[in-house]
Each structure stands twice: as C-alpha cells, then as structure tokens.
Coordinates of C-alpha atoms in Angstrom, one line a residue:
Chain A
X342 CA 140.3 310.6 -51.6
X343 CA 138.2 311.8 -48.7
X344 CA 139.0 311.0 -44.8
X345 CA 135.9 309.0 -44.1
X346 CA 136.9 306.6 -47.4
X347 CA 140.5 305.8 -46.4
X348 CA 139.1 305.1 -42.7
X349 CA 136.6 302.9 -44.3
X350 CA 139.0 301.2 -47.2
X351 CA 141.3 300.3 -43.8
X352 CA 138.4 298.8 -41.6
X353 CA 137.6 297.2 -44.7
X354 CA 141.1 295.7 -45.4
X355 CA 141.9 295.0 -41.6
X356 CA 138.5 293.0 -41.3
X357 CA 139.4 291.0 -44.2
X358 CA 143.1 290.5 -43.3
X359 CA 141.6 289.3 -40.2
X360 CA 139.1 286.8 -42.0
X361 CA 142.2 285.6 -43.8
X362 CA 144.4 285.1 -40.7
X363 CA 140.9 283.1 -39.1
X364 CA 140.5 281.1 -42.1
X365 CA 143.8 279.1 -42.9
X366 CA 144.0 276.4 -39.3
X367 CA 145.3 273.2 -40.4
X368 CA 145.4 270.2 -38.5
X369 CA 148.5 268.4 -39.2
X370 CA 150.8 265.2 -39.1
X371 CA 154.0 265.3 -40.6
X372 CA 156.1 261.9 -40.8
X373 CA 159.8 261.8 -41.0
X374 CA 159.2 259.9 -43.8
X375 CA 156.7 259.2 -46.4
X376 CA 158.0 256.6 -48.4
X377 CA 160.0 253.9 -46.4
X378 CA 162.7 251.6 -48.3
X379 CA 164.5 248.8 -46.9
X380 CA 167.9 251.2 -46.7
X381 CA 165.4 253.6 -44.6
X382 CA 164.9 253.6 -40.9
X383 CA 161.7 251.9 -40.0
X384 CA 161.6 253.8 -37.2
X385 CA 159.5 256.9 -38.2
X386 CA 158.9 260.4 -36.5
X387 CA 155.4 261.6 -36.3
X388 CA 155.0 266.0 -35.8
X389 CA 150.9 266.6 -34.7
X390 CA 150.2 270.2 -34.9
X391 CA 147.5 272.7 -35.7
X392 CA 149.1 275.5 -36.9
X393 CA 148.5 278.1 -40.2
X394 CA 151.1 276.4 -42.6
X395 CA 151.6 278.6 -45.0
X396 CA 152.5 281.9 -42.3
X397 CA 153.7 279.7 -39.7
X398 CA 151.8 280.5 -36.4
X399 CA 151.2 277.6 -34.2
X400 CA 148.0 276.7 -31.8
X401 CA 148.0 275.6 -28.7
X402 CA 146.5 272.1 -28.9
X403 CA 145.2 270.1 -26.3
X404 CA 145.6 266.1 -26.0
X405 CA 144.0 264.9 -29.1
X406 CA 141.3 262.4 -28.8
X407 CA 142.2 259.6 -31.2
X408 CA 145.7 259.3 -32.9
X409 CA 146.5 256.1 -34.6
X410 CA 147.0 254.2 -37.6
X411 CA 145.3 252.1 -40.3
X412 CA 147.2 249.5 -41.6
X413 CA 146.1 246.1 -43.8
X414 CA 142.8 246.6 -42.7
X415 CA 143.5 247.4 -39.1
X416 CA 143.7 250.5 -36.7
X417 CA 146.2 250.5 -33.8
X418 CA 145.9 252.7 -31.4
X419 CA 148.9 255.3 -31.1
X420 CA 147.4 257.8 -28.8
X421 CA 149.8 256.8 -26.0
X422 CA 152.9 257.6 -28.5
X423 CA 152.3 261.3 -27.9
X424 CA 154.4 263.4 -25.9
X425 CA 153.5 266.9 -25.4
X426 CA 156.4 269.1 -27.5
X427 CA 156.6 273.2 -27.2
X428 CA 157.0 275.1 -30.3
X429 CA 156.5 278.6 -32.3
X430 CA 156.9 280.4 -35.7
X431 CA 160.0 282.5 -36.1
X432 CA 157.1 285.4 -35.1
X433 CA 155.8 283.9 -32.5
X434 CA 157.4 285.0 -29.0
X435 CA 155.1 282.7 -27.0
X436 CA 155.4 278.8 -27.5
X437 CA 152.5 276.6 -27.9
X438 CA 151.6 273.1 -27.1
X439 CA 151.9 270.3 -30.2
X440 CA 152.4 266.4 -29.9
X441 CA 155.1 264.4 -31.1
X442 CA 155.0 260.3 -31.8
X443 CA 156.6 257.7 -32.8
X444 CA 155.9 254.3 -35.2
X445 CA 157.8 251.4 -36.0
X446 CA 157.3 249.7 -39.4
X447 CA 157.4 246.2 -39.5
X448 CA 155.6 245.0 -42.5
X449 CA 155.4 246.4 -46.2
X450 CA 151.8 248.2 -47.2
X451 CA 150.5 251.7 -46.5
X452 CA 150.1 253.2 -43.0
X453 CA 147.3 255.8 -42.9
X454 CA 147.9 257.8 -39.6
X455 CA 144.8 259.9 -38.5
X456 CA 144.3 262.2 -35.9
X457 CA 140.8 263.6 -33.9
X458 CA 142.4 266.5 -32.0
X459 CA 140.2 267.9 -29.1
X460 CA 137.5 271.1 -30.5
X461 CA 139.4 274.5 -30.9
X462 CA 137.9 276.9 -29.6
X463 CA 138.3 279.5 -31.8
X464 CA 137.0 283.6 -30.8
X465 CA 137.8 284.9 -34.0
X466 CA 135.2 282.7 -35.9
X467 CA 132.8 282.0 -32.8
X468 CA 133.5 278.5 -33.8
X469 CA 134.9 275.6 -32.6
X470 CA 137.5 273.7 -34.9
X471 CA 137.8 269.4 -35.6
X472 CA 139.9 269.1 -37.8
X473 CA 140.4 265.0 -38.8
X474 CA 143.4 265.2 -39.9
X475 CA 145.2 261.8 -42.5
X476 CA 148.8 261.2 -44.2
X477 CA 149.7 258.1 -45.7
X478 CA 153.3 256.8 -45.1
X479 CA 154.2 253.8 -47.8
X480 CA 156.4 250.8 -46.7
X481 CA 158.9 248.5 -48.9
X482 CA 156.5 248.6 -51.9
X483 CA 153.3 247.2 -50.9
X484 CA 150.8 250.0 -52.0
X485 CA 148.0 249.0 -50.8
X486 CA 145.7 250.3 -48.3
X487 CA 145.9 254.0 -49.5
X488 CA 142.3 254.0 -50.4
X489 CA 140.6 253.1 -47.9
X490 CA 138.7 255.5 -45.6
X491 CA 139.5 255.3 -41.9
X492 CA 135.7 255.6 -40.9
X493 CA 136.0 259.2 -39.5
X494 CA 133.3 261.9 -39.1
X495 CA 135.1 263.2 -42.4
X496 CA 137.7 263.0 -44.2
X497 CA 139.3 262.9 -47.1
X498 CA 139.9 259.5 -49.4
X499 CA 142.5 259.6 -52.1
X500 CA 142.0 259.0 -55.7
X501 CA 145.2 259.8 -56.7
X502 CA 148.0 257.4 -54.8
X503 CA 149.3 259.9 -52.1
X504 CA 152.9 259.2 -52.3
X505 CA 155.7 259.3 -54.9
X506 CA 153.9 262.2 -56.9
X507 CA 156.1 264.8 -58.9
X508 CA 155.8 268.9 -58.5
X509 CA 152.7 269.8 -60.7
X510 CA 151.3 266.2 -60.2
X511 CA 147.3 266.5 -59.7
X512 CA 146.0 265.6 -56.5
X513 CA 142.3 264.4 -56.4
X514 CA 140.3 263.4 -53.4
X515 CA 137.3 262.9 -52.3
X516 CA 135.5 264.3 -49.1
X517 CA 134.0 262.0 -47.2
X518 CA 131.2 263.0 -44.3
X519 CA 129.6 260.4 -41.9
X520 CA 130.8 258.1 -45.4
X521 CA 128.5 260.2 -47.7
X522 CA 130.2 261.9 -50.6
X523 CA 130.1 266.0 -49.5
X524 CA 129.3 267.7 -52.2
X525 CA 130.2 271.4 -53.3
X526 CA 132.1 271.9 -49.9
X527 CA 135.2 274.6 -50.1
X528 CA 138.9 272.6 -49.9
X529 CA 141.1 275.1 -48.2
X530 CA 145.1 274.1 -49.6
X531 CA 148.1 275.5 -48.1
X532 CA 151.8 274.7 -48.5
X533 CA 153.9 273.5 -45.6
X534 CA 156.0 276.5 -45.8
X535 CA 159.6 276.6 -44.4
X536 CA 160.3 279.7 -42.3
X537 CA 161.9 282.7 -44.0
X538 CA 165.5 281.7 -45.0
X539 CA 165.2 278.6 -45.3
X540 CA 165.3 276.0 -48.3
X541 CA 162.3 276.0 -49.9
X542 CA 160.8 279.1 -48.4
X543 CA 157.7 280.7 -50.4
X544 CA 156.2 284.3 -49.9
X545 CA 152.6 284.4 -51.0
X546 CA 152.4 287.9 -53.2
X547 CA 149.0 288.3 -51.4
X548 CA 146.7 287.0 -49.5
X549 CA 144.6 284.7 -51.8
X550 CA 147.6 282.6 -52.4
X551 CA 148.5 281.8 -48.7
X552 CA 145.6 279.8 -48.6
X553 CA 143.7 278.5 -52.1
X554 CA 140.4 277.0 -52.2
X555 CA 138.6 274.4 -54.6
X556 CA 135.3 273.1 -54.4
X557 CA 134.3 269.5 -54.5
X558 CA 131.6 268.2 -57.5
X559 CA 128.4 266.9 -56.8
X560 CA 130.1 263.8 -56.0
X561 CA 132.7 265.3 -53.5
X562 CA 135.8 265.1 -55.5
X563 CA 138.2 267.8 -55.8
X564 CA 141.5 268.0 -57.5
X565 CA 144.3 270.3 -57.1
X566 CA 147.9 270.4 -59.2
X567 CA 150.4 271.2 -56.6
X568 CA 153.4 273.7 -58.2
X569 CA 156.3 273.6 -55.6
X570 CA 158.0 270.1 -53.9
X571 CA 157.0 269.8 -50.5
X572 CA 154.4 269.0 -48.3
X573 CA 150.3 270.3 -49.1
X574 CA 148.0 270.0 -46.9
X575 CA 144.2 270.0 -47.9
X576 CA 141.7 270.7 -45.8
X577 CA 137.6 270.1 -46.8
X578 CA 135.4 271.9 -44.5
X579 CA 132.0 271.1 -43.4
X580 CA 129.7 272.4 -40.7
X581 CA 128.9 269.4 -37.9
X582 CA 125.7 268.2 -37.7
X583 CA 126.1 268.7 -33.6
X584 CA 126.8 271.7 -31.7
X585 CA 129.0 272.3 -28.7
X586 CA 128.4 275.0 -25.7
X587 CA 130.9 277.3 -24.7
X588 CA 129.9 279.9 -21.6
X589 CA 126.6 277.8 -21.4
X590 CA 125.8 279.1 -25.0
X591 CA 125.4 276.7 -28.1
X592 CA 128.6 277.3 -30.6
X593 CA 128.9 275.8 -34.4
X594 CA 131.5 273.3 -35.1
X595 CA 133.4 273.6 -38.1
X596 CA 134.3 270.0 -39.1
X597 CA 137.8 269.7 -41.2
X598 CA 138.6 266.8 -43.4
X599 CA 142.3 267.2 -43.7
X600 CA 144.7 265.5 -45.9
X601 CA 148.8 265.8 -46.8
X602 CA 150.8 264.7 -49.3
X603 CA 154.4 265.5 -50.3
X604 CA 155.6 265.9 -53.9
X605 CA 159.0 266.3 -55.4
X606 CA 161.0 268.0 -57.7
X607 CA 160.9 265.5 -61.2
X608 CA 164.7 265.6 -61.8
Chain B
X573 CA 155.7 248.8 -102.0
X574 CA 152.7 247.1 -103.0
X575 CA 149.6 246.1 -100.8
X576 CA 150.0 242.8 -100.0
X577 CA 153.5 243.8 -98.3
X578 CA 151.9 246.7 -96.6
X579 CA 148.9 244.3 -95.7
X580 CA 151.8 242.2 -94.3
X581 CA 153.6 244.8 -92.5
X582 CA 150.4 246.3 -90.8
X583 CA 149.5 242.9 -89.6
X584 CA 153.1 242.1 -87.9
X585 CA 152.3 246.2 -86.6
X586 CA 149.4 245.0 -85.2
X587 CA 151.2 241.5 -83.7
X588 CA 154.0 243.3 -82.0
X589 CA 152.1 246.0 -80.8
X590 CA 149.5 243.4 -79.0
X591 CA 152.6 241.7 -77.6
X592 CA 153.8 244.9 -75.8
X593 CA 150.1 245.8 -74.7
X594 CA 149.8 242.1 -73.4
X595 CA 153.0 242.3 -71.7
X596 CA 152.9 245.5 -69.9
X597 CA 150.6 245.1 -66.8
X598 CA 153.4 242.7 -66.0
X599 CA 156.2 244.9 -66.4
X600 CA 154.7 247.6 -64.4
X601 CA 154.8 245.7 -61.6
X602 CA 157.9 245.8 -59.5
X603 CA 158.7 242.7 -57.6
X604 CA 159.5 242.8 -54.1
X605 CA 160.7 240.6 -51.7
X606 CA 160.3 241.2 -47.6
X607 CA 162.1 239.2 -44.6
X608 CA 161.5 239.1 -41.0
X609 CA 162.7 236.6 -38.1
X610 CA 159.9 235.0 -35.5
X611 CA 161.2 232.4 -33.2
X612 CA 164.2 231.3 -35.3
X613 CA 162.9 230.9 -38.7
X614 CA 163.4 233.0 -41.4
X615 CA 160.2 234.3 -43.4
X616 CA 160.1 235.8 -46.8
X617 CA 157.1 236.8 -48.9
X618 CA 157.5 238.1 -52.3
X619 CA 154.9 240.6 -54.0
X620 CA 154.2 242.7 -56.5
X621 CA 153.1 246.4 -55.8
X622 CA 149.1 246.1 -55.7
X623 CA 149.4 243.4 -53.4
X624 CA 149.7 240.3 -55.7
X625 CA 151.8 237.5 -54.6
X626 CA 155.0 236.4 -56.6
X627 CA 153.9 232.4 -56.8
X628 CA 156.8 229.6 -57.8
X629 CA 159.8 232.8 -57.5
X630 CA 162.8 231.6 -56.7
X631 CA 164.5 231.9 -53.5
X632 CA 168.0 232.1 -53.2
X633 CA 169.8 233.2 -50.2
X634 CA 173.0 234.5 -49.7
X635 CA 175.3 235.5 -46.2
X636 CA 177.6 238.3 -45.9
X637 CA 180.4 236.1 -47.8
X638 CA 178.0 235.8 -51.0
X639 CA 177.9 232.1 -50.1
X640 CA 174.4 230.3 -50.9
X641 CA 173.1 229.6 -47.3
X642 CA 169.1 228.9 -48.8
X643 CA 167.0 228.5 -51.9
X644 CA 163.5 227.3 -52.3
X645 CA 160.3 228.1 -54.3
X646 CA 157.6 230.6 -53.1
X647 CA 154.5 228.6 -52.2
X648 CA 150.9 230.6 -54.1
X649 CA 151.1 232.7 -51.2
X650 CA 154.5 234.3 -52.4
X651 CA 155.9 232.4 -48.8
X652 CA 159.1 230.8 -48.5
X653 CA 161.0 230.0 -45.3
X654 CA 164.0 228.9 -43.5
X655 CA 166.0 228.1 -40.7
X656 CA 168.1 231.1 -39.8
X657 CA 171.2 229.8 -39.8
X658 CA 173.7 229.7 -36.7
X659 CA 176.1 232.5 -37.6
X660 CA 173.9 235.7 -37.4
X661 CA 174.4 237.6 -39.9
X662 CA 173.0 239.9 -42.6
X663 CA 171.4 237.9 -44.7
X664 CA 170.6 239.1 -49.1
X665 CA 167.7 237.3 -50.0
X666 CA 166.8 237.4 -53.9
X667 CA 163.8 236.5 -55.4
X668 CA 163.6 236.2 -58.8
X669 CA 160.0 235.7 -60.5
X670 CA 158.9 234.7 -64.1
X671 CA 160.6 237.1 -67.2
X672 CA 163.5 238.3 -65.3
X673 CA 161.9 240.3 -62.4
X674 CA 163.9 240.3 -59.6
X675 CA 164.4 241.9 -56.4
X676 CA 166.2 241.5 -53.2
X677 CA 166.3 242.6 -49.4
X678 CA 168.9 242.6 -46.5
X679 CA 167.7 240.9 -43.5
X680 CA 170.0 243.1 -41.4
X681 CA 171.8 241.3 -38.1
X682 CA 169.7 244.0 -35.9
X683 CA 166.5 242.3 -37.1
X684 CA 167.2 239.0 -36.0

C-alpha cells in the first residue's frame, strides 16, 4: 500500500467518522414513566435534552420555545416547568445545559408531551437543527389520544400504540410536515443507550449501527422492529421550507420530527 | 362416522366458533374504574380502554375496614357519585360491568 493511499483512506475515514458524529442529534424527552397505574406516582419526571443517544454526548440547549402537553384534546402549556439542569456523557469533561420538568396526572388518557427547542446552530453541518420532539405517557388505562397529531411543523404520528410494546415489537409512524404526509424522507433511529457499565449498555460494532436509517413510503409511514428493551428514539428529517441567518448569511434548517417509545423485555 | 353427524358436528363448529368471535371485542376490553374528590363528593367513572363508557356497572364501595360505605349504578356516561363520607379514608371502589368484568381503584387519603 502506497503513502499517498493510506493518507487518503484516513482523510477519507476521518471525514466520514465526522459525518457520522454530525448526523445522529436527537431531540429528546424522557418521562419517569411511560405507563402510569393507580399504584404509580402521578407525579411524573420529565428529562429534555438534545444529545447523540446512542454515544452519549450532550448539547448545550437553550430555553426551548414550546414545551407542553396534549391531553383529551387539549394542550397545556408546560414551558414554565422547566428548570435549567447541567449534565455530560461519561466522556464529556465540559457540562452542558438541558431542562428538566415536571407533570402531575390527574385523569386517565394519553399525555402526548412535545417540545420546540430553540434552532441549533450546528458548524459541522452549516445547518441549523429543530428538532420537534413527542413521547406519549399512558394514564390508568384510558388509551386514547395517542393518535392524534399535536399540530407541529412536523412530526411524527403513531400507528402503532406507543406504549406497552415488547422487544422486537414493530414500530410504525407516520411523518407528518405542515400536516402533509412526507414522503421518502430518511428516519434516523438510535437507542437510548446507558453509559458503559451500566445495565443495558450496548456497543455498536461500527458505525452504521449507532444510528440506523429507514425511509418513509410515498405516504410517509415508516416502520422499524426495535431488538433491545429500552427507550428508541426516531427521528424523520426534513429540510424547512424557511431559512435562518447566521453572521448576516442565510443558513438551511434541518427540521426533525422526533418520536420515543420504550419497549420491554416479553418475559 | 357418517355425514349427517359430521354435517352436525361442523355446524355446532361453526356455532361455537361464531360465539367466541362475537364475544371477543368484549373481552379485549379491560374495565377500568377512576376516582377523584371536588368539593366533597366522590366521583367515579368507569371505562373501557378505547374510551367507551361502562353504562349500568355496579358500584360498590368499600372503606379501609372492607365495610360497604356506597353502591349505585353508573349513569350512560360510566358516572356514579357520592358523598365522601366523614372519616377520611382510603376508599376501594369496584366496579363491576356486564359478563364478569371487573375492576377497582384506591381513592387514597392523600387525594381527598
């Protein structure tokens, strides 16, 4: 192998390795519960992040712009909930900014929370980032409300109920933009992974499985069979049809529909 | 075995097996049965999963003792209400709906 190769096959690798890194941001809400009995605490935990889930890094992220929840029919407003949290990966040295809130069930049905974080700016990808982000927490039994869109810029609507699925259960969605089915857009899917050492940890062999990608169908439904208990996150990415200046120069937007959904061992 | 019996046999088949299929929307659903306090009545509504509401259930409600405090019928809205009663206490409110379908909740103390 000559010199001028290996120099080449190692710009080559680094560029891509980069690409990788660039490509997996998730927006994210994690609740401290997803399915909420009457022996549970109605009380529940909400995490808001925007991190890479599968490797772990977190983003810094501003105040987000809309955080609330979509309950028989009706948003609240939850934005106030939010208080500003510091964390990091267990690589990270340098903390960064996330938001953590609070909800109180006090009715059976679903509760769809949904986030609009601020635009990411994001160097790497001379993009910025919106990533709308939905999880669906289900109360005392009612199930109903889990397919209903939220009326977001885009996002994803369930077609398979989005709680109380087993490991390999399919997960099918369809991406939603300004309401209109997207069609043929990339789904990005990454696995809420645990940090090294800890229960339910997963290395990726190599890069295409830290972050996997479908494609929705002409009618914008994707599906995906999730293979280890835990939390997925999916997120359908669409260019905006607006554009947003950074330096006084006109940037892209990459527009995220992001969903999650947990799954358990069947056992 | 001759035809006739086989006829016979594929017709009860047939019988039981449109029994079950009639039957099993109904046992799919899971009854459920929520309480909440507002301004010193208790208020129960009883559904099924999708949202349906459990219509002529039966109430009955029970204090920490297992002494019958309440019963009633849910109204077509799957309501049913009563006074909470002096003592507060964790209430177990059961409702049980048509073909043996039944469900309860604690009304905790804390939530009264």
């Amino acid at each position: 192998m000559s010199n001028n190769f290996t120099v080449v096959a190692l710009a080559a690798a680094s560029s891509l390795f980069v690409a990788t890194q660039a490509l997996a941001h998730f927006g994210v809400i994690t609740p401290s519960d997803d399915i909420v009995t009457q022996d549970d605490d109605k009380k529940l935990g909400l995490a808001v992040k925007f991190i890479h889930p599968m490797e772990g890094p977190y983003m810094e992220m501003a105040k987000p712009r809309q955080f609330g929840v979509m309950a028989g029919g009706e948003k609240t407003d939850l934005l106030a909930s939010l208080a500003a949290q510091k964390g990091k990966s267990a690589e990270q040295t340098e903390s960064f900014t996330y938001w953590q809130g609070n909800y109180q069930i006090k009715r059976p049905g679903d509760y769809t929370f949904f986030l609009e974080p601020a635009p990411y700016w994001e160097p790497a990808e001379d993009v910025f980032i919106i990533h709308y982000t939905k999880v669906c927490v289900n109360a005392l039994g009612l199930e109903e409300g889990w397919d209903q869109p939220v009326g977001l810029e885009t996002e994803i609507v369930p077609l398979s109920r989005p709680y109380g699925l087993w490991t390999g259960n399919l997960f099918t969605g369809q991406v939603l933009v300004k309401g209109q089915p997207a069609a043929n857009v990339p789904v990005e899917v990454e696995y809420l992974n645990p940090a090294a050492g800890k229960k339910g940890h997963l290395k990726p062999p190599s890069d295409p499985y830290i972050t996997q990608v479908v494609k929705t169908d002409a009618n914008g439904v994707f599906s995906y069979a999730m293979p280890k208990a835990g939390w997925w996150g999916f997120a359908a990415l669409s260019e905006a049809s607006w554009k947003m200046k950074k330096d006084d120069v006109e940037k892209g937007i990459e527009i995220g529909a992001v969903y999650w959904v947990h799954n358990i061992d069947p056992k | 075995m001759n035809d006739s019996f086989l006829r016979m046999l594929g017709g009860v088949v047939t019988l039981v097996a449109t029994l079950l299929l009639l039957q099993s929307p109904a046992l799919a659903h899971k009854v459920n049965v929520f309480a909440y306090v507002e301004n010193g009545t208790v208020y129960t509504e009883s559904y099924f999963p999708d949202g349906r509401k459990v219509e002529e259930g039966a109430i009955e409600v029970f204090d920490k003792a297992g002494i019958k405090v309440a019963e009633g019928k849910t109204d077509h809205e799957g309501r049913f209400s009563f006074p909470l009663p002096a003592v507060k206490d964790n209430l177990n409110i059961v409702v049980n709906a048509s073909m043996g379908h039944k469900a309860s909740y604690l009304l905790k103390k804390t939530e009264m």
